[in-house]
XYZ file of C-alpha atoms in Angstrom:
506
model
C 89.817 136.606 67.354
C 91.744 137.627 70.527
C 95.778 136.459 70.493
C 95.651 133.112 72.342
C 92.675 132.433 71.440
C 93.160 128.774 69.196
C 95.211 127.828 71.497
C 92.431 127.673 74.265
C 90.643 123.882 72.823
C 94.347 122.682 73.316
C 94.331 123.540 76.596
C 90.735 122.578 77.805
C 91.294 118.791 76.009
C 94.412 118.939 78.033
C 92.495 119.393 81.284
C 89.885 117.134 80.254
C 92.190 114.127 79.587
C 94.310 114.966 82.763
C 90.551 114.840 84.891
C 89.506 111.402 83.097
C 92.965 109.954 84.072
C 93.276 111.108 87.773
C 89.480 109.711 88.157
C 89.699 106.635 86.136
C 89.880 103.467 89.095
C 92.675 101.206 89.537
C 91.658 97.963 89.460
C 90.730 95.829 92.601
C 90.222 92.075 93.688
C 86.733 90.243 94.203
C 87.956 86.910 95.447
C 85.367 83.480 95.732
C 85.445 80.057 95.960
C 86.441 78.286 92.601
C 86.832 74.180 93.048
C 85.779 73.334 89.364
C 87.227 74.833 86.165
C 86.823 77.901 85.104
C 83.761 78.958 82.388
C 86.472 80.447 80.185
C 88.657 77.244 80.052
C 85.541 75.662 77.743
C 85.752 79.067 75.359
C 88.589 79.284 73.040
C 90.730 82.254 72.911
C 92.700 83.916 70.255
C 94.729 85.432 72.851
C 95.331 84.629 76.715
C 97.257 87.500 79.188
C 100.746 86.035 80.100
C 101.378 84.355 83.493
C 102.418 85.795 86.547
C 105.799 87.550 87.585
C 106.225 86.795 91.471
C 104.252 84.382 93.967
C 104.775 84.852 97.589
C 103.400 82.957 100.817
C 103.418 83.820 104.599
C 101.316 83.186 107.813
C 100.151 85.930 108.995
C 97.808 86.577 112.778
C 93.747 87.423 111.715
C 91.846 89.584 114.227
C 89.071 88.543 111.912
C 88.931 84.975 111.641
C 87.801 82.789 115.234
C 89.319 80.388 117.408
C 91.782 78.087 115.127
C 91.451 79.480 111.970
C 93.608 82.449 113.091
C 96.364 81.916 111.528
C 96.237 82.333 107.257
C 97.961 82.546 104.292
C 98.679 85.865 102.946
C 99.427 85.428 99.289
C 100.974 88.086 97.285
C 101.344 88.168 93.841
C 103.044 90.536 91.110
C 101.356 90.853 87.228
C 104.061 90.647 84.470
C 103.998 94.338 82.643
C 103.201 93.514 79.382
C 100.749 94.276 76.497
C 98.669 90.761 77.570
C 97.666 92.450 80.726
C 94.524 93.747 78.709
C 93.222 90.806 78.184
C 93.307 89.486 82.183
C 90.425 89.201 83.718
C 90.954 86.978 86.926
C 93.347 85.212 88.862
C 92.778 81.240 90.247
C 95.131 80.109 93.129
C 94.927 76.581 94.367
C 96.356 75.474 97.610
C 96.669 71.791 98.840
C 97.996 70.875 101.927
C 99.634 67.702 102.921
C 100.068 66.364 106.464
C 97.975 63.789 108.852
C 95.137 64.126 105.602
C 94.996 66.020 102.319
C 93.111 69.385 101.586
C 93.136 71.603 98.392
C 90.746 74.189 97.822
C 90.642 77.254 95.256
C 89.561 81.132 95.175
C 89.524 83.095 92.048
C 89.754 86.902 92.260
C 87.847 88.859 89.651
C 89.557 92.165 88.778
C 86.860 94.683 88.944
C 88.052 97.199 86.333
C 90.208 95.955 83.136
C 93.548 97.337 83.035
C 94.452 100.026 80.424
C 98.702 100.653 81.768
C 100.656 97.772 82.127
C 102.513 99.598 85.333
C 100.122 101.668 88.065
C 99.848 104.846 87.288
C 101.937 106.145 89.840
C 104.288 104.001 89.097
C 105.874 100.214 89.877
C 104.035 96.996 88.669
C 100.744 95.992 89.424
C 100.600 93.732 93.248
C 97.829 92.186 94.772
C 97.238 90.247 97.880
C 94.921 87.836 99.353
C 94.424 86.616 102.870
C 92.178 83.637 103.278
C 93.856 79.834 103.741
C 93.820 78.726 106.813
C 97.076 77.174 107.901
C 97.545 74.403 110.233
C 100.388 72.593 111.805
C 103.982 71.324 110.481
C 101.456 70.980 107.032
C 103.230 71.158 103.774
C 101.524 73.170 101.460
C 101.583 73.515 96.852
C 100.603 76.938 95.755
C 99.238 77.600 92.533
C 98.788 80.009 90.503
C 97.616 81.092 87.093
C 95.716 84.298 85.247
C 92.424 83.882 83.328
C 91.283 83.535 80.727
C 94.145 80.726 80.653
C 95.057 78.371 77.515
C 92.931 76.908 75.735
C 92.914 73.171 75.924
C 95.328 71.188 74.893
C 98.158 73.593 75.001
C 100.632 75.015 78.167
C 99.050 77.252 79.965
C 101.601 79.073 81.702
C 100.943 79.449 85.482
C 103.762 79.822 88.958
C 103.894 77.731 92.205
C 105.726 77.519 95.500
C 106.003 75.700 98.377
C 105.671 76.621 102.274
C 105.560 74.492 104.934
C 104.252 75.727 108.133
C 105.717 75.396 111.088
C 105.273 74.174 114.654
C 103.929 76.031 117.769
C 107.404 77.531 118.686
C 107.313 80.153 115.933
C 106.386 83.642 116.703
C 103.132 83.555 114.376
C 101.401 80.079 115.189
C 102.026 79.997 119.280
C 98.646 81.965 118.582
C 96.944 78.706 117.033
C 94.028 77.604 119.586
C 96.220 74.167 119.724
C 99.341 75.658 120.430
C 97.771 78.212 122.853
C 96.157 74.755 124.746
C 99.575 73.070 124.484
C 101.155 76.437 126.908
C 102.565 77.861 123.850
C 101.528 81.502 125.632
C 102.552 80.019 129.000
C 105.352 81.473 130.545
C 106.813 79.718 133.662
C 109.298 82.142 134.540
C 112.143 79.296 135.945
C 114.425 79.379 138.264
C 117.082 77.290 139.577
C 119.281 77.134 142.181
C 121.471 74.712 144.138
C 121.256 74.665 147.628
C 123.599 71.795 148.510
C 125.435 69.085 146.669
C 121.812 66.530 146.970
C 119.336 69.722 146.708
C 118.213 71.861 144.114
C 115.143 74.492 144.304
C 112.780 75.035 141.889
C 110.211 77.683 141.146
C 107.761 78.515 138.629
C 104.253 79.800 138.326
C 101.817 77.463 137.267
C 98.755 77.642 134.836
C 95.079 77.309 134.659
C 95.508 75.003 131.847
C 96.360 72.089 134.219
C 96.992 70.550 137.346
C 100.186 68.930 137.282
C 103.733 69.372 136.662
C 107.306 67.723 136.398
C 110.683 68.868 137.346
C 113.531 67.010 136.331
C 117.547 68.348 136.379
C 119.526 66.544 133.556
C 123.672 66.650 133.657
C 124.971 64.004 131.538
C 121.900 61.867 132.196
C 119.157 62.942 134.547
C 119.995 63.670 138.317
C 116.957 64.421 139.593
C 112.960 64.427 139.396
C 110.106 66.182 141.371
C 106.393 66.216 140.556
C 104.113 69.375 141.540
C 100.285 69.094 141.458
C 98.957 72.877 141.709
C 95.131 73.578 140.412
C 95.544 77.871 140.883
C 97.716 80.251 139.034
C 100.883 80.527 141.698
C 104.576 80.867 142.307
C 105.392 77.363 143.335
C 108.511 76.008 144.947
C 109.988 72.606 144.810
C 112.623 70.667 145.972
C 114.329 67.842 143.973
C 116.620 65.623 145.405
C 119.847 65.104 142.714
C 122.086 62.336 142.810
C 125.025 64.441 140.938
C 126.622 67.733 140.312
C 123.826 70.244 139.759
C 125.164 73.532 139.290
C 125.042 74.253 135.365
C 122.440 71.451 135.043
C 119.533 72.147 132.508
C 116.026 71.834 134.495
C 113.206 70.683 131.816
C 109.647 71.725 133.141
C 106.960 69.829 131.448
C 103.299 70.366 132.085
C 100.502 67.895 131.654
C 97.967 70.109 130.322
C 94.231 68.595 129.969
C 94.149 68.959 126.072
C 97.642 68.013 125.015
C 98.725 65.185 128.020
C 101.953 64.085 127.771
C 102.671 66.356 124.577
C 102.491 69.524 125.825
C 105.304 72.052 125.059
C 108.326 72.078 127.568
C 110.480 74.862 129.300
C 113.890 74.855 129.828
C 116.029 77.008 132.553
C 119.531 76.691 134.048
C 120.777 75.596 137.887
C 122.676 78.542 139.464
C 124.347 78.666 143.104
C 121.528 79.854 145.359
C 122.761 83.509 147.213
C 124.004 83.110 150.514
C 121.351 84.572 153.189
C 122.190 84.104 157.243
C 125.786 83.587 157.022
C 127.502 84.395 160.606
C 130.320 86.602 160.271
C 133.484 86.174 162.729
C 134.488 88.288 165.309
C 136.568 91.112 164.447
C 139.536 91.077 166.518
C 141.170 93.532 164.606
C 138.443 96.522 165.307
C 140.173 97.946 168.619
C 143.715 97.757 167.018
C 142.013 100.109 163.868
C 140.116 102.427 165.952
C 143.476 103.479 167.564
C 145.091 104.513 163.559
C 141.841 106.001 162.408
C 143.183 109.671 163.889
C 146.421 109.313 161.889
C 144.800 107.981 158.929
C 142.056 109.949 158.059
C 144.177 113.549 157.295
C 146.289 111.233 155.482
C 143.370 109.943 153.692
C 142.077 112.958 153.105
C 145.147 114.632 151.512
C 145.451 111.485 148.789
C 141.586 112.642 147.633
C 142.458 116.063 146.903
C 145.758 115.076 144.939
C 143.455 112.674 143.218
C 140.653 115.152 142.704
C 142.855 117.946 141.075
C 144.844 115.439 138.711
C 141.773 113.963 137.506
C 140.375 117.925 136.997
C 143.660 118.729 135.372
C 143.250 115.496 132.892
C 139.875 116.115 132.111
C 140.998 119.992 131.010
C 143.483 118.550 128.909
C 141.339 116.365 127.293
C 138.902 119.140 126.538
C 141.020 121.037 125.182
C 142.680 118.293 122.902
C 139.164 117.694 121.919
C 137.905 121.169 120.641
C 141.296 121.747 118.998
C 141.177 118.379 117.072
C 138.153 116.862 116.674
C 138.365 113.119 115.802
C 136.884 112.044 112.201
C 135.643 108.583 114.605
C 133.216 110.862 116.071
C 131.070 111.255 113.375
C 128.129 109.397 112.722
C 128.467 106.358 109.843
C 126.030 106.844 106.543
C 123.220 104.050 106.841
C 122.912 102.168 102.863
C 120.509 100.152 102.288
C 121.791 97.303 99.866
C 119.482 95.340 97.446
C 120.318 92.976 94.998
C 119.415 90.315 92.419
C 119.413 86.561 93.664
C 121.538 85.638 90.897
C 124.022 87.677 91.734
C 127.106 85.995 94.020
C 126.925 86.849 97.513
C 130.246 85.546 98.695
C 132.009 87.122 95.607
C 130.560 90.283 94.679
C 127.600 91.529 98.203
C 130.549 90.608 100.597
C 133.140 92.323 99.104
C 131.058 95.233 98.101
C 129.673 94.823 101.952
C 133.236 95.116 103.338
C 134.489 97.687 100.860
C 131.124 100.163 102.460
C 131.995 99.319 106.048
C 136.478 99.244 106.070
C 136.897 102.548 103.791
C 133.404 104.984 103.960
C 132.207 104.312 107.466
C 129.102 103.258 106.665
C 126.458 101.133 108.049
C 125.086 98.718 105.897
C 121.640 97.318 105.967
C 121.677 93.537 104.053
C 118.375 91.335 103.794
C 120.783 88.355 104.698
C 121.167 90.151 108.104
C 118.013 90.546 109.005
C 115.983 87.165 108.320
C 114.166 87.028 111.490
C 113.406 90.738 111.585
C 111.856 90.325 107.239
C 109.714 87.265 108.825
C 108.247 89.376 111.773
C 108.031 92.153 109.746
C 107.228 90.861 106.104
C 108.872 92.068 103.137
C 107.198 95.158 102.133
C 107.188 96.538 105.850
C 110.623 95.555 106.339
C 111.950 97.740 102.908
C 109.713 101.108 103.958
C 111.241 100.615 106.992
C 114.809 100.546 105.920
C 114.456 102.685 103.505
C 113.608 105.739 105.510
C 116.204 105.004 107.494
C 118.884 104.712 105.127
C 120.719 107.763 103.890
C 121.653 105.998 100.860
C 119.727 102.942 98.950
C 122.361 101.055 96.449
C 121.219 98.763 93.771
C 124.191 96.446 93.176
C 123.808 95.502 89.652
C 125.016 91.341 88.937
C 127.245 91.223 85.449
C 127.530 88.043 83.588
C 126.548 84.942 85.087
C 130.018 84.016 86.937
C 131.548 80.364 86.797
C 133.437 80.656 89.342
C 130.659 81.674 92.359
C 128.523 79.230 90.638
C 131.404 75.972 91.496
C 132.837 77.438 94.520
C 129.462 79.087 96.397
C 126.767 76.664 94.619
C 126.518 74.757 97.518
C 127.356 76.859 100.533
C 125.551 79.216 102.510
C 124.828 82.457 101.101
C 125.113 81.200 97.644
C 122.048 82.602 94.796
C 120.596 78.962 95.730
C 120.302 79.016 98.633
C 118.856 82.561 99.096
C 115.353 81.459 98.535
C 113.762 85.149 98.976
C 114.540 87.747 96.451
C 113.595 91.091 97.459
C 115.105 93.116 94.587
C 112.393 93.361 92.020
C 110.142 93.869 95.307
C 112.193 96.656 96.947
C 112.377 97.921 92.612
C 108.634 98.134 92.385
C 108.298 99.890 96.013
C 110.902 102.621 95.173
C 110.199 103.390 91.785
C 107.871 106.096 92.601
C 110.704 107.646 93.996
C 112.592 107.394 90.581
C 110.568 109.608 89.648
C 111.111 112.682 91.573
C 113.377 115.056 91.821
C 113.040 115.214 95.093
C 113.309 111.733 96.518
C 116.179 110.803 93.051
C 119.266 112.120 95.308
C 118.815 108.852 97.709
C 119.536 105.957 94.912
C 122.362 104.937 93.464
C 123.673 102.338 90.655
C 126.710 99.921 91.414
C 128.068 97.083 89.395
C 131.835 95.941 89.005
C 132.435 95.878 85.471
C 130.146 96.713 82.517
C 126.287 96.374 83.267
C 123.239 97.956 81.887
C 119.721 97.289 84.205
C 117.918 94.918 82.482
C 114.878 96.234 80.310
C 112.373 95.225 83.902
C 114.289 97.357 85.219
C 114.983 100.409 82.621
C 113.916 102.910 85.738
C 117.236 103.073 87.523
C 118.731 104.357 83.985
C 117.906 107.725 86.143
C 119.836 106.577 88.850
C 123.630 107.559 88.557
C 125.439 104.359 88.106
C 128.961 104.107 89.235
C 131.409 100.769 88.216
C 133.972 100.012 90.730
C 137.034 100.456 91.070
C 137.231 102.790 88.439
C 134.679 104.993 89.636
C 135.440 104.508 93.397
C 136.761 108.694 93.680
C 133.265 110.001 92.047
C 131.093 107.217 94.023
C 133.082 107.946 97.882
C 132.351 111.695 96.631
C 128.230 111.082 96.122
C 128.364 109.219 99.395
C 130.338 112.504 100.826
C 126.250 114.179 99.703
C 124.329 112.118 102.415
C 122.387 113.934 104.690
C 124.206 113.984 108.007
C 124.066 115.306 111.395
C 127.446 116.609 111.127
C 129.059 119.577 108.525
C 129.718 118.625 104.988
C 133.616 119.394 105.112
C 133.968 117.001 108.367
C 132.601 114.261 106.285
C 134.436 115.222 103.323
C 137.618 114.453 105.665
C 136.511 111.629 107.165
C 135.187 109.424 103.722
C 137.317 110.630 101.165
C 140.804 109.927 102.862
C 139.560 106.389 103.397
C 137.882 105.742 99.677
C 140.149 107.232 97.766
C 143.281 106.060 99.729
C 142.126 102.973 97.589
């Protein structure tokens, strides 16, 4: 037999197994209605799959749905990695929704294909969405959860909730409700204001095809002044309203009587400004003979002071060249972007802010925080909102929390920014979405562990054992030295100068 040649059944089972894993299917979701219990409630089970690890809710716009179901829930949810995830077969969310009347319905989503890997393949827990709820109006809403099969009866079976209430038609997601749209929530009146003499005030505005008539009224300390406009065609209209006070700075309310909502339509607010002067006579210039008689005397002079002025600013702007090429400025240099995630029960006030102000005072760096950027994570949603900042970052830091600290928990526990009060928690999210990159060589460079004093990741989070983990201060020369590493714009030894004498000043 040829050298080699037992090796070769070794190698083709390789390839074999390597071929059934890359074509073996993820699982998907088949999702249906659900109202009763479920057939395997009524079946008793030796074992049942654990319950879930994260439940998330947001509106979201539907080009698919009609008229006023376009707004619905989007519900996200992340499967606990453990060895009961072989045994789950479904998952059954409930919804009801409290406001003028009650609603609750259920959808259970079959997983086509039974999972063999507690984690996806490629890496980072299993996550599933659904998009089906409609939402309504200022509703409060109970979300429910659970995996099936579930217990059997009589015992806990362990299932996650959460609340959302939905707001009105001034967020940037439900103006597109067919109520809100009928109530002018797309309407945009363009005001303007302007006083035209202490007992006048001009208003204009275009008007809308959803109705016919119109108020004006100008309120300072109590209202001044009211007008009525009846219009039927989409226009710029003009009105005068007679005020009975001091107008300029005066808030002018503009509410529309729309045919669907009457006298509860949504109302527009601008400001009273001075209106600009137009048609003002001038007086006679009896000084324009007396100038025409210096203007032969003046002009050499005149133009003498622009050369002077011209070659000082020419020999300035030399000088400054040449200070600039001979030392250039550390300022000049573009700041390192980080990305900072973090546990919610770690202290913000305490341990992110510091951290936050350590990044931006002593390594020039920008510093991308979740608590920044509410309104831009509810346009965006989470997961869009982390890709996003993550290729832009140069550097994405996962700020480890220690021991559970007494202190943060009396002095924060009821302030702003506390772990209470930040309701969202987009660490084990931005985890799951980087994790891939854990993986590679090529993407490993990016991430990097902080914590303050001793702190292992916890064993959800074994991946960022990888990562190199750095414990400030002690470490603060070798961690302003891996920030030194970002890719930059600029030469490495400018940023070596420009980082290090800061960070390790410290």
């Amino acid at each position: 037999m040829p050298a080699g040649g037992p090796a070769m059944p070794l190698v083709l089972l390789s390839l074999a197994a390597l071929c059934w894993g890359a074509v073996t299917p993820e699982p998907m979701i088949q999702c249906g209605s659900e109202m009763g219990p479920s057939p395997e409630w009524r079946v008793q089970h030796t074992l049942t799959p654990g319950d879930l690890r994260h439940l998330q809710v947001e509106p979201i716009k539907s080009s698919v749905a009609m008229e006023d179901d376009s707004i619905l829930m989007n519900i996200s949810w992340i499967l606990r990695a453990d060895a009961s995830i072989r045994l789950l077969k479904a998952t059954k969310i409930c919804v009801t929704g409290k406001s003028n009347f009650q609603s609750y319905s259920c959808v259970r989503c079959n997983y086509t294909e039974a999972f063999q890997t507690q984690t996806r393949p490629s890496g980072g827990k299993w996550m599933f969405s659904y998009i089906g709820f409609p939402v309504e109006l200022n509703t409060v809403y109970f979300i429910g959860a659970h995996n099936i099969p579930n217990a059997n009866m009589n015992e806990d079976g362990p299932s996650m909730s959460v609340n959302f209430t939905s707001p009105g038609c001034l967020d940037h997601v439900m103006k597109y409700k067919k109520k809100c749209i009928e109530a002018g929530s797309l309407w945009d009146p363009n005001i303007t204001a302007c006083k035209k003499s202490e007992t006048m005030v001009e208003v204009n505005f275009t008007t809308s095809t959803l109705g016919n008539r119109y108020m004006a009224l100008i309120q300072s300390n109590g209202v001044i002044g009211v007008s009525y406009v009846s219009e039927n065609r989409v226009t710029q209209t003009s009105v005068i309203v007679t005020v009975t006070g001091e107008s300029e700075g005066a808030v002018v309310q503009l509410t529309p009587y729309f045919h669907t909502c009457g006298n509860d339509c949504i109302r527009r607010k601008g400001t009273v400004v001075l209106c600009p002067q137009t048609g003002v006579p001038f007086p006679p210039d009896n000084s324009s003979s007396v100038l025409s008689g210096w203007i032969p005397v003046l002009l050499p002079a005149l133009l003498v002071t622009i050369c002077v002025v011209a070659i000082g600013i020419y020999i300035m702007w030399k000088h400054e060249k040449i200070k600039r090429t001979s030392f250039p400025s550390a300022m000049l240099l573009p700041p390192i972007k980080i990305l900072v995630v973090y546990p919610s029960e770690i202290c913000f006030h305490h341990t992110v802010c510091y951290f936050t102000e350590f990044l931006q005072n002593h390594c020039r760096s920008e510093v991308i925080l979740d608590k920044w950027q509410k309104k831009k994570i509810a346009e965006m949603g989470p997961v869009q909102w982390l890709t996003t900042q993550k290729k832009a970052a140069d550097k994405v830091i996962f700020l480890l929390s220690n021991e559970i600290n007494s202190m943060c928990d009396g002095t924060c526990g009821k302030s702003e920014g506390s772990p209470r009060e930040n309701s969202q928690d987009l660490f084990p999210l931005a985890f799951n979405l980087f994790c891939s990159d854990l993986r590679s060589q090529t993407h490993l460079h990016k991430y990097m562990v902080v914590c303050f004093r001793e702190a292992d990741p916890q064993d959800d989070y074994s991946a960022l054992h990888v990562c190199p983990m750095y414990r400030l201060m002690r470490d603060a020369a070798a961690f302003s030295t891996e920030l030194l590493h970002a890719e930059q714009h600029v030469s490495a030894g400018k940023r070596f100068q420009a980082c290090h004498s800061r960070c390790c000043s410290l």
